Coordinates of C-alpha atoms and ligand atoms in Angstrom, one line a residue:
X1 CA -1.2 -6.8 6.1
X2 CA 0.6 -8.8 8.7
X3 CA -0.8 -9.6 12.1
X4 CA 1.1 -9.8 15.3
X5 CA 0.0 -11.3 18.5
X6 CA 2.1 -11.7 21.8
X7 CA 1.4 -12.9 25.3
X8 CA 3.3 -13.1 28.6
X9 CA 1.4 -14.1 32.0
X10 CA 0.1 -17.0 33.8
X11 CA -1.9 -18.7 31.2
X12 CA -1.0 -21.1 28.3
X13 CA 0.2 -18.8 25.6
X14 CA -0.5 -20.8 22.3
X15 CA -4.5 -20.9 22.5
X16 CA -4.2 -17.1 23.5
X17 CA -2.0 -16.4 20.4
X18 CA -4.1 -18.4 18.0
X19 CA -7.2 -16.9 19.1
X20 CA -5.6 -13.4 18.7
X21 CA -4.3 -14.3 15.2
X22 CA -7.9 -15.3 14.3
X23 CA -9.1 -12.1 15.1
X24 CA -6.6 -10.6 12.8
X25 CA -7.5 -12.7 9.8
X26 CA -9.6 -9.7 8.1
X27 CA -6.3 -8.2 7.6
X28 CA -5.5 -10.7 4.9
X29 CA -2.6 -13.2 5.2
X30 CA -1.0 -16.3 3.4
X31 CA 1.0 -18.0 6.2
X32 CA 1.1 -18.1 10.0
X33 CA 3.4 -19.0 12.8
X34 CA 4.1 -19.0 16.6
X35 CA 7.3 -19.1 18.8
X36 CA 7.3 -20.3 22.4
X37 CA 9.9 -21.3 25.0
X38 CA 9.3 -24.6 26.4
X39 CA 11.9 -26.7 28.6
X40 CA 14.6 -24.3 27.9
X41 CA 14.0 -24.7 23.9
X42 CA 12.7 -21.9 21.7
X43 CA 10.2 -23.8 19.3
X44 CA 9.0 -22.1 16.2
X45 CA 6.0 -23.6 14.2
X46 CA 4.9 -22.2 11.0
X47 CA 2.8 -23.0 8.0
X48 CA 1.8 -21.5 4.6
X49 CA -1.9 -21.2 4.1
X50 CA -4.8 -20.3 6.5
X51 CA -4.6 -20.5 10.2
X52 CA -6.3 -23.9 10.0
X53 CA -3.1 -25.3 8.6
X54 CA -1.2 -24.2 11.5
X55 CA -3.9 -25.4 13.8
X56 CA -3.7 -28.9 12.0
X57 CA 0.1 -28.8 12.8
X58 CA -0.3 -28.0 16.5
X59 CA -3.2 -30.4 16.7
X60 CA -2.3 -33.1 19.4
X61 CA 0.6 -31.4 20.8
X62 CA 0.5 -30.3 24.4
X63 CA 2.0 -26.8 25.4
X64 CA 2.9 -25.5 28.7
X65 CA 4.5 -22.1 27.6
X66 CA 3.3 -19.0 29.2
X67 CA 4.7 -16.6 26.8
X68 CA 4.9 -16.6 23.1
X69 CA 4.6 -14.6 19.8
X70 CA 2.6 -15.1 16.8
X71 CA 2.2 -13.8 13.3
X72 CA 0.1 -13.8 10.3
X73 CA 2.1 -12.9 7.1
X74 CA 1.1 -11.0 4.0
X75 CA 4.1 -11.7 1.7
X76 CA 6.3 -8.8 0.5
X77 CA 9.9 -10.1 0.4
X78 CA 9.7 -13.7 -0.7
X79 CA 6.6 -15.9 -1.7
X80 CA 4.3 -17.3 0.7
X81 CA 5.8 -20.5 1.9
X82 CA 6.6 -22.5 5.1
X83 CA 10.2 -21.0 5.5
X84 CA 9.3 -17.4 4.7
X85 CA 6.4 -17.4 7.3
X86 CA 7.2 -15.6 10.6
X87 CA 8.7 -16.0 13.3
X88 CA 12.3 -16.0 12.1
X89 CA 15.1 -17.4 14.3
X90 CA 18.7 -17.0 14.4
X91 CA 21.5 -19.6 13.7
X92 CA 21.4 -20.9 17.2
X93 CA 17.8 -20.7 17.9
X94 CA 17.9 -18.1 20.6
X95 CA 15.9 -15.5 19.3
X96 CA 12.5 -15.5 17.4
X97 CA 11.2 -12.4 15.7
X98 CA 7.9 -11.4 14.1
X99 CA 7.7 -8.2 11.9
X100 CA 5.4 -6.1 9.9
X101 CA 6.9 -3.7 7.5
X102 CA 9.9 -3.5 5.3
X103 CA 13.5 -3.4 6.3
X104 CA 14.7 -1.2 3.5
X105 CA 18.5 -2.0 3.8
X106 CA 18.2 -5.6 4.4
X107 CA 20.3 -6.6 1.3
X108 CA 23.5 -5.0 2.7
X109 CA 22.8 -6.3 6.1
X110 CA 22.3 -9.8 4.8
X111 CA 25.3 -9.7 2.9
X112 CA 27.3 -8.4 5.9
X113 CA 25.7 -11.2 8.3
X114 CA 26.5 -13.9 5.7
X115 CA 30.1 -12.6 5.7
X116 CA 30.1 -12.9 9.5
X117 CA 29.0 -16.7 9.2
X118 CA 25.4 -16.3 9.7
X119 CA 23.3 -18.8 7.7
X120 CA 19.9 -17.7 6.2
X121 CA 17.0 -19.9 5.7
X122 CA 14.2 -17.6 4.1
X123 CA 14.1 -15.0 1.4
X124 CA 12.6 -12.5 3.8
X125 CA 13.9 -9.1 4.9
X126 CA 12.8 -10.0 8.4
X127 CA 15.4 -12.7 9.0
X128 CA 18.1 -10.0 9.1
X129 CA 16.5 -9.0 12.4
X130 CA 17.0 -12.3 14.2
X131 CA 20.6 -12.6 13.0
X132 CA 21.3 -9.0 14.0
X133 CA 20.1 -9.8 17.4
X134 CA 22.4 -12.7 17.7
X135 CA 25.4 -11.0 16.3
X136 CA 25.0 -8.0 18.9
X137 CA 23.6 -9.8 22.1
X138 CA 26.0 -9.2 25.1
X139 CA 23.5 -10.2 27.9
X140 CA 21.0 -7.3 27.8
X141 CA 18.1 -7.8 25.2
X142 CA 16.6 -4.2 25.4
X143 CA 20.1 -2.8 24.7
X144 CA 20.6 -5.2 21.8
X145 CA 17.3 -4.2 20.4
X146 CA 18.3 -0.6 20.6
X147 CA 21.5 -1.4 18.7
X148 CA 19.7 -3.4 16.1
X149 CA 17.3 -0.4 15.5
X150 CA 20.1 1.9 15.0
X151 CA 21.4 -0.4 12.1
X152 CA 17.9 -0.9 10.3
X153 CA 16.1 1.6 7.8
X154 CA 12.5 1.2 7.0
X155 CA 9.3 0.5 8.7
X156 CA 8.6 -2.0 11.4
X157 CA 6.6 -3.3 14.2
X158 CA 8.7 -6.0 15.5
X159 CA 8.4 -8.4 18.6
X160 CA 11.1 -10.5 20.1
X161 CA 11.2 -13.5 22.2
X162 CA 14.6 -14.6 23.7
X163 CA 15.8 -17.9 25.1
X164 CA 18.3 -15.9 27.3
X165 CA 15.6 -13.7 28.8
X166 CA 12.4 -16.0 28.8
X167 CA 10.6 -13.6 31.2
X168 CA 10.5 -10.7 28.8
X169 CA 9.1 -9.8 25.3
X170 CA 10.3 -6.8 23.6
X171 CA 8.6 -5.0 20.9
X172 CA 9.4 -1.9 18.8
X173 CA 7.7 0.3 16.4
X174 CA 8.6 2.5 13.4
X175 CA 5.8 3.4 10.7
X176 CA 3.8 0.3 11.4
X177 CA 1.0 -0.1 14.1
X178 CA 1.6 -1.9 17.3
X179 CA -0.7 -1.9 20.6
X180 CA 0.0 -3.0 24.1
X181 CA -2.8 -4.8 25.9
X182 CA -2.6 -4.2 29.7
X183 CA -3.9 -7.3 31.9
X184 CA -3.7 -8.0 35.5
X185 CA -0.7 -10.2 36.0
X186 CA -0.5 -10.6 32.2
X187 CA 0.2 -8.4 29.2
X188 CA -0.3 -8.7 25.5
X189 CA 0.9 -7.2 22.3
X190 CA -1.0 -6.9 18.9
X191 CA -0.7 -5.2 15.6
X192 CA -4.3 -4.2 16.0
X193 CA -6.9 -3.9 18.6
X194 CA -9.5 -6.7 17.9
X195 CA -6.8 -9.3 18.9
X196 CA -7.0 -7.8 22.4
X197 CA -10.5 -7.1 23.1
X198 CA -11.2 -10.5 24.5
X199 CA -8.7 -9.9 27.2
X200 CA -8.5 -6.2 27.9
X201 CA -9.8 -2.9 26.7
X202 CA -6.9 -1.1 28.4
X203 CA -4.0 -0.3 25.9
X204 CA -0.9 1.7 25.0
X205 CA -0.8 2.7 21.3
X206 CA 3.0 2.7 20.7
X207 CA 4.4 5.7 18.9
X208 CA 7.1 5.8 16.3
X209 CA 10.5 5.1 18.0
X210 CA 9.0 3.6 21.2
X211 CA 10.0 0.2 22.5
X212 CA 7.8 -1.8 24.9
X213 CA 9.3 -4.2 27.5
X214 CA 6.7 -6.7 28.7
X215 CA 7.0 -8.9 31.6
X216 CA 4.1 -10.6 33.4
X217 CA 4.0 -7.9 36.0
X218 CA 4.1 -4.8 33.8
X219 CA 5.2 -2.8 30.8
X220 CA 7.9 -0.4 30.5
X221 CA 8.0 2.0 27.4
X222 CA 11.2 3.5 26.5
X223 CA 12.4 5.8 23.5
X224 CA 15.1 4.9 21.1
X225 CA 17.7 6.5 23.5
X226 CA 16.5 4.2 26.3
X227 CA 14.7 6.9 28.3
X228 CA 11.6 6.0 30.1
X229 CA 8.3 7.3 28.4
X230 CA 5.1 7.9 30.5
X231 CA 2.3 6.5 28.2
X232 CA -1.3 7.5 28.7
X233 CA -3.8 4.3 28.8
X234 CA -6.0 4.4 25.9
X235 CA -9.3 2.7 27.0
X236 CA -10.9 1.1 23.8
X237 CA -14.6 1.8 23.5
X238 CA -15.2 0.3 20.0
X239 CA -17.1 -2.8 19.4
X240 CA -15.3 -5.7 17.8
X241 CA -16.5 -5.1 14.3
X242 CA -15.6 -1.5 14.3
X243 CA -12.3 -2.2 15.8
X244 CA -11.4 -4.3 12.8
X245 CA -11.8 -1.3 10.8
X246 CA -9.5 0.6 13.0
X247 CA -12.5 2.7 14.2
X248 CA -13.3 3.8 10.7
X249 CA -16.9 3.0 9.6
X250 CA -15.9 1.1 6.6
X251 CA -12.8 -0.8 5.0
X252 CA -12.8 1.7 2.1
X253 CA -12.3 4.7 4.4
X254 CA -9.7 3.0 6.4
X255 CA -7.8 2.0 3.1
X256 CA -8.1 5.8 1.9
X257 CA -6.3 6.7 5.3
X258 CA -3.8 4.0 4.8
X259 CA -2.5 5.8 1.5
X260 CA 0.3 7.9 3.3
X261 CA 1.9 4.9 4.7
X262 CA 1.2 2.6 1.7
X263 CA 2.8 5.2 -0.5
X264 CA 6.0 5.1 1.5
X265 CA 6.2 1.4 1.5
X266 CA 6.1 1.4 -2.4
X267 CA 8.8 3.9 -2.4
X268 CA 10.8 2.0 0.3
X269 CA 14.2 0.9 -0.8
X270 CA 13.7 2.0 -4.5
X271 CA 15.4 5.4 -4.3
X272 CA 19.2 5.8 -4.2
X273 CA 20.2 7.0 -0.6
X274 CA 21.3 10.4 -2.2
X275 CA 18.1 10.8 -4.0
X276 CA 19.6 10.9 -7.5
X277 CA 18.1 7.9 -9.1
X278 CA 15.8 4.9 -9.0
X279 CA 16.7 1.4 -7.9
X280 CA 14.6 -1.2 -9.2
X281 CA 16.5 -4.6 -8.7
X282 CA 13.6 -6.7 -9.7
X283 CA 13.9 -5.4 -13.3
X284 CA 16.9 -7.3 -14.6
X285 CA 16.8 -6.1 -18.0
X286 CA 20.2 -5.6 -19.6
X287 CA 21.2 -2.1 -20.9
X288 CA 20.9 -3.4 -24.5
X289 CA 17.4 -4.9 -23.8
X290 CA 16.3 -1.5 -22.4
X291 CA 17.8 0.5 -25.2
X292 CA 16.0 -1.8 -27.7
X293 CA 12.5 -1.2 -26.4
X294 CA 10.6 0.6 -29.1
X295 CA 7.0 0.4 -27.8
X296 CA 5.3 -0.2 -24.5
X297 CA 1.8 -1.5 -23.9
X298 CA 0.1 -1.2 -20.7
X299 CA -2.8 -3.3 -20.1
X300 CA -5.3 -3.7 -17.2
X301 CA -9.0 -3.4 -16.1
X302 CA -10.9 -0.8 -14.1
X303 CA -9.0 1.2 -11.7
X304 CA -5.7 -0.6 -12.6
X305 CA -6.3 0.6 -16.2
X306 CA -6.7 4.1 -15.1
X307 CA -3.3 3.8 -13.4
X308 CA -2.0 2.5 -16.7
X309 CA -3.4 5.7 -18.4
X310 CA -1.2 7.7 -16.0
X311 CA 1.8 5.4 -16.8
X312 CA 1.3 6.2 -20.6
X313 CA 1.5 9.8 -19.8
X314 CA 4.5 9.9 -17.7
X315 CA 6.6 7.3 -19.5
X316 CA 6.0 9.1 -22.8
X317 CA 6.9 12.4 -21.2
X318 CA 9.8 11.5 -19.2
X319 CA 11.2 8.3 -20.9
X320 CA 10.2 9.3 -24.4
X321 CA 8.9 5.7 -25.4
X322 CA 5.7 5.3 -27.2
X323 CA 3.1 3.8 -24.9
X324 CA -0.5 2.5 -25.6
X325 CA -2.7 1.9 -22.6
X326 CA -5.3 -0.9 -23.4
X327 CA -8.2 -2.3 -21.5
X328 CA -7.2 -5.9 -21.1
X329 CA -10.4 -7.4 -22.4
X330 CA -9.9 -5.6 -25.6
X331 CA -6.3 -5.8 -26.1
X332 CA -6.1 -9.5 -27.0
X333 CA -8.8 -9.4 -29.6
X334 CA -7.4 -6.6 -31.5
X335 CA -4.4 -8.1 -33.0
X336 CA -1.9 -5.7 -31.3
X337 CA 1.5 -5.2 -33.2
X338 CA 4.0 -6.8 -30.9
X339 CA 7.7 -8.2 -31.4
X340 CA 10.6 -8.8 -29.4
X341 CA 11.2 -5.1 -29.0
X342 CA 7.8 -4.6 -27.2
X343 CA 7.4 -4.4 -23.6
X344 CA 4.3 -5.1 -21.8
X345 CA 3.4 -3.6 -18.5
X346 CA 0.4 -5.2 -16.8
X347 CA -1.1 -3.7 -13.8
X348 CA -3.4 -5.5 -11.3
X349 CA -4.0 -5.3 -7.6
X350 CA -5.0 -8.9 -7.1
X351 CA -2.7 -10.3 -9.8
X352 CA -5.5 -12.8 -10.6
X353 CA -7.9 -10.8 -13.1
X354 CA -8.8 -13.2 -15.8
X355 CA -8.8 -10.6 -18.6
X356 CA -5.3 -9.1 -17.5
X357 CA -3.9 -12.5 -17.4
X358 CA -5.2 -13.7 -20.7
X359 CA -3.9 -10.3 -22.3
X360 CA -0.4 -10.8 -20.7
X361 CA -0.2 -14.5 -22.0
X362 CA -1.1 -13.4 -25.5
X363 CA 1.4 -10.6 -25.4
X364 CA 4.2 -12.9 -24.2
X365 CA 3.2 -15.6 -26.9
X366 CA 3.8 -13.0 -29.4
X367 CA 7.3 -12.3 -28.2
X368 CA 6.8 -9.4 -25.6
X369 CA 8.7 -9.2 -22.2
X370 CA 6.3 -8.3 -19.4
X371 CA 6.5 -6.5 -16.2
X372 CA 3.7 -7.2 -13.6
X373 CA 2.8 -4.3 -11.3
X374 CA 0.8 -6.1 -8.7
X375 CA 0.1 -6.0 -4.9
X376 CA -0.2 -9.7 -4.1
X377 CA 3.0 -11.5 -4.1
X378 CA 3.4 -14.9 -6.0
X379 CA -0.2 -14.2 -7.6
X380 CA -0.6 -15.8 -11.0
X381 CA 0.4 -12.5 -12.8
X382 CA 3.4 -12.1 -10.7
X383 CA 4.5 -15.7 -11.3
X384 CA 3.9 -15.6 -15.1
X385 CA 5.4 -12.1 -15.9
X386 CA 9.1 -11.7 -16.8
X387 CA 9.6 -9.1 -14.0
X388 CA 7.5 -8.0 -11.0
X389 CA 7.1 -4.7 -9.3
X390 CA 5.2 -5.1 -6.1
X391 CA 3.2 -2.2 -4.8
X392 CA 3.4 -3.2 -1.2
X393 CA 0.1 -1.6 -0.4
X394 CA -1.0 -4.2 2.0
X395 CA -4.3 -6.1 1.5
X396 CA -7.2 -4.1 0.0
X397 CA -10.6 -5.5 1.5
X398 CA -13.1 -2.8 0.1
X399 CA -14.1 -3.8 -3.4
X400 CA -13.5 -0.1 -4.5
X401 CA -9.8 0.3 -5.3
X402 CA -8.1 3.2 -3.4
X403 CA -4.7 2.5 -1.9
X404 CA -4.1 0.1 -4.7
X405 CA -4.5 2.9 -7.3
X406 CA -2.2 5.4 -5.6
X407 CA 0.5 2.9 -5.2
X408 CA 0.1 1.6 -8.8
X409 CA 0.7 5.4 -9.7
X410 CA 3.9 5.5 -7.7
X411 CA 5.0 2.3 -9.4
X412 CA 4.3 3.9 -12.8
X413 CA 6.5 6.9 -11.7
X414 CA 9.2 4.7 -10.6
X415 CA 9.3 3.0 -13.8
X416 CA 9.1 6.1 -15.9
X417 CA 12.1 7.4 -14.0
X418 CA 13.8 4.2 -14.2
X419 CA 13.4 4.1 -18.2
X420 CA 14.4 7.9 -18.3
X421 CA 17.5 7.5 -16.3
X422 CA 18.8 4.6 -18.1
X423 CA 18.0 5.9 -21.6
X424 CA 19.3 9.4 -20.9
X425 CA 16.1 11.3 -21.7
X426 CA 15.9 13.4 -18.6
X427 CA 18.2 16.1 -17.3
X428 CA 19.8 14.9 -13.9
X429 CA 18.5 17.9 -12.0
X430 CA 14.8 17.3 -13.1
X431 CA 15.0 13.8 -12.1
X432 CA 16.2 14.8 -8.7
X433 CA 13.4 17.3 -8.4
X434 CA 10.7 14.8 -9.3
X435 CA 12.3 12.2 -6.8
X436 CA 12.3 14.8 -4.1
X437 CA 8.7 15.6 -4.8
X438 CA 7.7 11.9 -4.9
X439 CA 9.2 11.4 -1.3
X440 CA 6.8 14.3 -0.1
X441 CA 3.7 12.9 -1.5
X442 CA 2.8 10.8 1.4
X443 CA 2.8 13.7 3.8
X444 CA 0.8 15.6 1.3
X445 CA -1.9 13.0 1.2
X446 CA -2.2 13.3 4.9
X447 CA -2.7 17.1 4.5
X448 CA -5.6 16.4 2.0
X449 CA -7.2 13.8 4.3
X450 CA -7.2 16.2 7.4
X451 CA -8.7 19.1 5.2
X452 CA -11.6 17.8 3.3
X453 CA -14.5 19.5 4.8
X454 CA -15.5 21.2 1.5
X455 CA -16.6 17.6 0.5
X456 CA -19.3 17.4 2.9
X457 CA -21.0 20.6 1.8
X458 CA -21.0 19.3 -1.7
X459 CA -22.4 16.0 -0.7
X460 CA -25.3 17.5 1.3
X461 CA -26.2 19.6 -1.8
X462 CA -25.8 16.9 -4.5
X463 CA -26.6 13.4 -3.1
X464 CA -30.0 13.6 -4.7
X465 CA -28.7 14.2 -8.1
X466 CA -29.0 11.4 -10.9
X467 CA -25.8 12.2 -12.7
X468 CA -22.4 13.9 -12.3
X469 CA -19.8 14.9 -14.8
X470 CA -15.9 14.8 -14.5
X471 CA -13.8 17.0 -16.7
X472 CA -10.1 17.4 -17.3
X473 CA -7.3 17.6 -19.7
X474 CA -4.2 15.5 -20.0
X475 CA -3.4 13.6 -16.6
X476 CA -6.5 15.4 -15.2
X477 CA -8.6 13.5 -17.7
X478 CA -7.1 10.2 -16.5
X479 CA -8.0 11.2 -12.8
X480 CA -11.4 12.1 -13.9
X481 CA -12.0 8.8 -15.2
X482 CA -11.0 7.2 -11.8
X483 CA -13.1 9.6 -10.0
X484 CA -16.2 8.7 -12.1
X485 CA -15.7 5.1 -11.7
X486 CA -15.4 5.4 -8.1
X487 CA -18.6 7.4 -7.7
X488 CA -20.5 5.0 -9.9
X489 CA -19.2 1.8 -8.2
X490 CA -20.2 2.7 -4.7
X491 CA -22.8 5.5 -4.7
X492 CA -24.6 3.9 -7.9
X493 CA -24.8 7.5 -9.2
X494 CA -24.5 8.0 -12.9
X495 CA -21.1 9.6 -13.7
X496 CA -19.1 10.4 -16.8
X497 CA -15.6 11.5 -17.3
X498 CA -14.9 13.7 -20.4
X499 CA -11.7 15.2 -21.7
X500 CA -12.7 18.9 -21.2
X501 CA -12.2 19.9 -24.7
X502 CA -14.4 17.0 -26.1
X503 CA -17.5 18.3 -24.2
X504 CA -18.7 20.7 -27.1
X505 CA -18.5 17.8 -29.5
X506 CA -21.7 16.3 -28.2
X507 CA -22.0 15.7 -24.5
X508 CA -22.5 19.4 -23.7
X509 CA -26.1 18.7 -24.5
X510 CA -26.5 16.9 -21.3
X511 CA -25.2 20.0 -19.2
X512 CA -28.1 21.6 -17.8
X513 CA -29.1 23.7 -14.8
X514 CA -27.9 22.1 -11.6
X515 CA -25.9 19.3 -13.1
X516 CA -22.7 18.9 -10.9
X517 CA -19.3 19.1 -12.9
X518 CA -16.2 18.3 -11.1
X519 CA -13.5 20.1 -13.0
X520 CA -9.9 18.8 -12.5
X521 CA -7.6 21.8 -13.0
X522 CA -4.2 20.8 -11.4
X523 CA -2.1 21.4 -14.5
X524 CA -0.8 25.0 -14.9
X525 CA 0.2 24.6 -18.5
X526 CA -3.4 23.7 -19.4
X527 CA -5.1 25.9 -17.0
X528 CA -6.4 28.6 -19.5
X529 CA -7.9 26.0 -21.6
X530 CA -9.6 24.5 -18.5
X531 CA -11.0 27.9 -17.7
X532 CA -12.7 28.3 -21.0
X533 CA -14.2 24.7 -20.5
X534 CA -15.4 25.7 -17.1
X535 CA -17.1 28.8 -18.4
X536 CA -18.7 26.6 -21.2
X537 CA -20.5 24.5 -18.5
X538 CA -21.2 27.5 -16.4
X539 CA -22.9 29.2 -19.3
X540 CA -25.4 26.2 -19.3
X541 CA -26.0 26.7 -15.5
X542 CA -24.2 23.7 -14.3
X543 CA -22.7 23.9 -10.9
X544 CA -18.9 23.6 -10.9
X545 CA -16.6 22.1 -8.0
X546 CA -12.9 22.7 -9.4
X547 CA -10.0 20.8 -8.0
X548 CA -7.0 22.7 -8.3
X549 CA -3.3 22.9 -7.1
X550 CA -2.6 25.4 -4.4
X551 CA -1.2 28.5 -6.2
X552 CA -3.8 28.3 -8.9
X553 CA -5.8 31.2 -7.9
X554 CA -8.0 32.5 -10.7
X555 CA -9.9 29.2 -10.4
X556 CA -12.1 30.9 -7.7
X557 CA -13.2 33.4 -10.1
X558 CA -14.8 30.8 -12.4
X559 CA -16.0 27.9 -10.2
X560 CA -18.8 27.6 -7.6
X561 CA -16.7 25.4 -5.1
X562 CA -12.9 25.1 -5.2
X563 CA -11.0 22.1 -3.4
X564 CA -7.2 22.6 -3.4
X565 CA -4.4 20.0 -3.3
X566 CA -1.0 20.7 -2.0
X567 CA 1.4 21.9 -4.8
X568 CA 3.8 19.3 -6.4
X569 CA 5.5 18.7 -9.6
X570 CA 2.7 18.4 -12.3
X571 CA 3.3 14.8 -13.4
X572 CA 2.8 13.7 -9.8
X573 CA -0.7 15.7 -9.2
X574 CA -2.8 12.4 -9.9
X575 CA -1.6 10.9 -6.6
X576 CA -2.9 13.8 -4.7
X577 CA -6.0 14.8 -6.7
X578 CA -7.6 11.4 -6.7
X579 CA -7.9 11.4 -3.0
X580 CA -10.6 14.2 -2.8
X581 CA -12.5 12.1 -5.4
X582 CA -12.1 8.9 -3.4
X583 CA -13.6 10.8 -0.4
X584 CA -16.3 12.4 -2.5
X585 CA -17.4 8.9 -3.9
X586 CA -17.3 7.7 -0.2
X587 CA -19.3 10.3 1.3
X588 CA -21.8 10.3 -1.4
X589 CA -22.2 6.4 -1.0
X590 CA -22.8 6.8 2.7
X591 CA -25.4 9.7 2.1
X592 CA -27.2 7.6 -0.6
X593 CA -27.2 4.6 1.9
X594 CA -25.4 2.1 -0.4
X595 CA -23.0 -0.8 0.7
X596 CA -19.8 0.9 0.5
X597 CA -17.4 -2.2 1.0
X598 CA -19.6 -4.5 -1.1
X599 CA -21.3 -2.6 -3.8
X600 CA -23.9 -4.6 -5.7
X601 CA -22.9 -6.8 -8.8
X602 CA -19.3 -6.4 -8.0
X603 CA -16.5 -8.6 -6.8
X604 CA -13.0 -7.7 -5.5
X605 CA -11.2 -10.1 -7.7
X606 CA -12.8 -10.8 -11.2
X607 CA -11.3 -14.2 -12.1
X608 CA -13.7 -14.8 -15.1
X609 CA -13.5 -13.3 -18.5
Ligands
M6R1 O1 -7.1 -6.7 -9.2 P1 -7.1 -6.0 -10.4 O2 -6.3 -4.6 -10.0 O3 -6.6 -6.7 -11.6 O4 -8.7 -5.5 -10.6 C1 -9.0 -4.8 -11.7 C2 -10.5 -4.1 -11.6 O5 -11.4 -5.3 -11.4 C3 -10.5 -3.3 -10.3 O6 -9.6 -2.3 -10.3 C4 -12.0 -2.6 -10.3 O7 -12.2 -1.7 -11.3 C5 -12.3 -1.8 -8.9 N1 -13.2 -2.4 -8.2 C6 -12.2 -0.5 -9.1 O8 -12.6 0.1 -7.8

């Protein structure tokens, strides 16, 4: 996720900004840049790669600027490159902007600005901001920022430096974090607290819709109507290492809590404004090519493969195309039947997993077209695929994948609806219902995160256990597999996921007194069958923790403990039901004392076969 640092005061700005950006490196980035005003000129320096590259560029130069803004970029719109790095300036070099988030309506705005004579240099969504400022500026930067905000849709933390008002830095926030640091005769801005700790612990945490106007002397906060806002000072008590994790004890927990905003970002700009359809501008298949697809393979590894299993279910159900989901390390060696009517979907958070890459190369060699669903812009998988759907989850640091998985699921739903709509396999009303429900998922994940106390009780009782079983049917079985993987991966507890109806064909022999069984029962249509399976394990004295959708009441009668997820369209349940399982694995790992963020024997990106 991008990092922002801004400074205004009596000291040299560049070293302070560079040091602040360094403190934000843990967030992940692929390029960086700074903008300062010196001798009446707005100078922008930016470089692809690590901060060291930017430092090399600045080496030997002397700076006297006492205000400036800086940025570390994690690419979304446009690959990592010098020109796509922030800050972005307007045509005349009067405004410099750094931005985190996504401007959803940047394409029409860009077209309009081009028609007004503006020249764009980068592929980014951010660049529309500097040109909008240039277009609207009439002598008052704050008023201009308010006007720009009125024109844009999406999420942003943006910070602006202007040649016309060099004694001021203006910042605005909507759905992307931004913190003001309050100094003595100097003030700071950052996307995260660690960048401020060397200078101050007194902060304003900006809320959505707020705008901060920084001068040396002070900071004024206003709302989107220009009214003054009284901000309480937030005194940071965390130490630096904890601050990096946003106050959470581990990156994994932080990333679990980032899911609501990550899910919003994945959907951003991909739904028609009237909610009647899906827009995937990145899939440029002709209607003929779409019609001709007669088979889809989804291939991936680990958690990404589990996302692929959900993809198989929903694409088959909604778009009526046969889909096979394959583990990438098996796929290429099993001589899959592929021709030019086959579509391959590869799913990879990192976009660098060797087995996934090899599977994609093999399928393309045999004539398939490939769509990559990945989180890392310009990764190898993204570069080599025919089409790319980015998940925009922001960097995932913990080895255990959480927000990458839920955003991959969102991408699967988008693809399923995209195919269904274009192939006419779904009634328009149902399509609209699913889209409406997809938009609510982010808030529903928040509800789950705020109400997960039942997990603690379970963890206290079962953290000593040697083994746990996860059972479910249909989509619930795919989520059970992800739940079991998560538990194994970070708590080192043995865990197995089974299709609930399959237990009695062998595995039931392992179900004895006290063995915890986590039973997923979110699918109303399969509920009766699940009740029978729960009774089967209860009859062997297992302890059952059921995970059910709100409204499915009878489950209380058969299970020992019940956790509810908010109700949603049944195909969307996996995005919600996996969240308690992620938390369960996390709490279990903490209780058992394992290294949550760096589990033994595992790496974040597996680049060997
Ligand atoms: O980067 P990828 O999505 O291609 O990685 C695939 C797997 O290695 C990954 O999902 C792994 O299973 C996770 N550590 C699970 O939490």
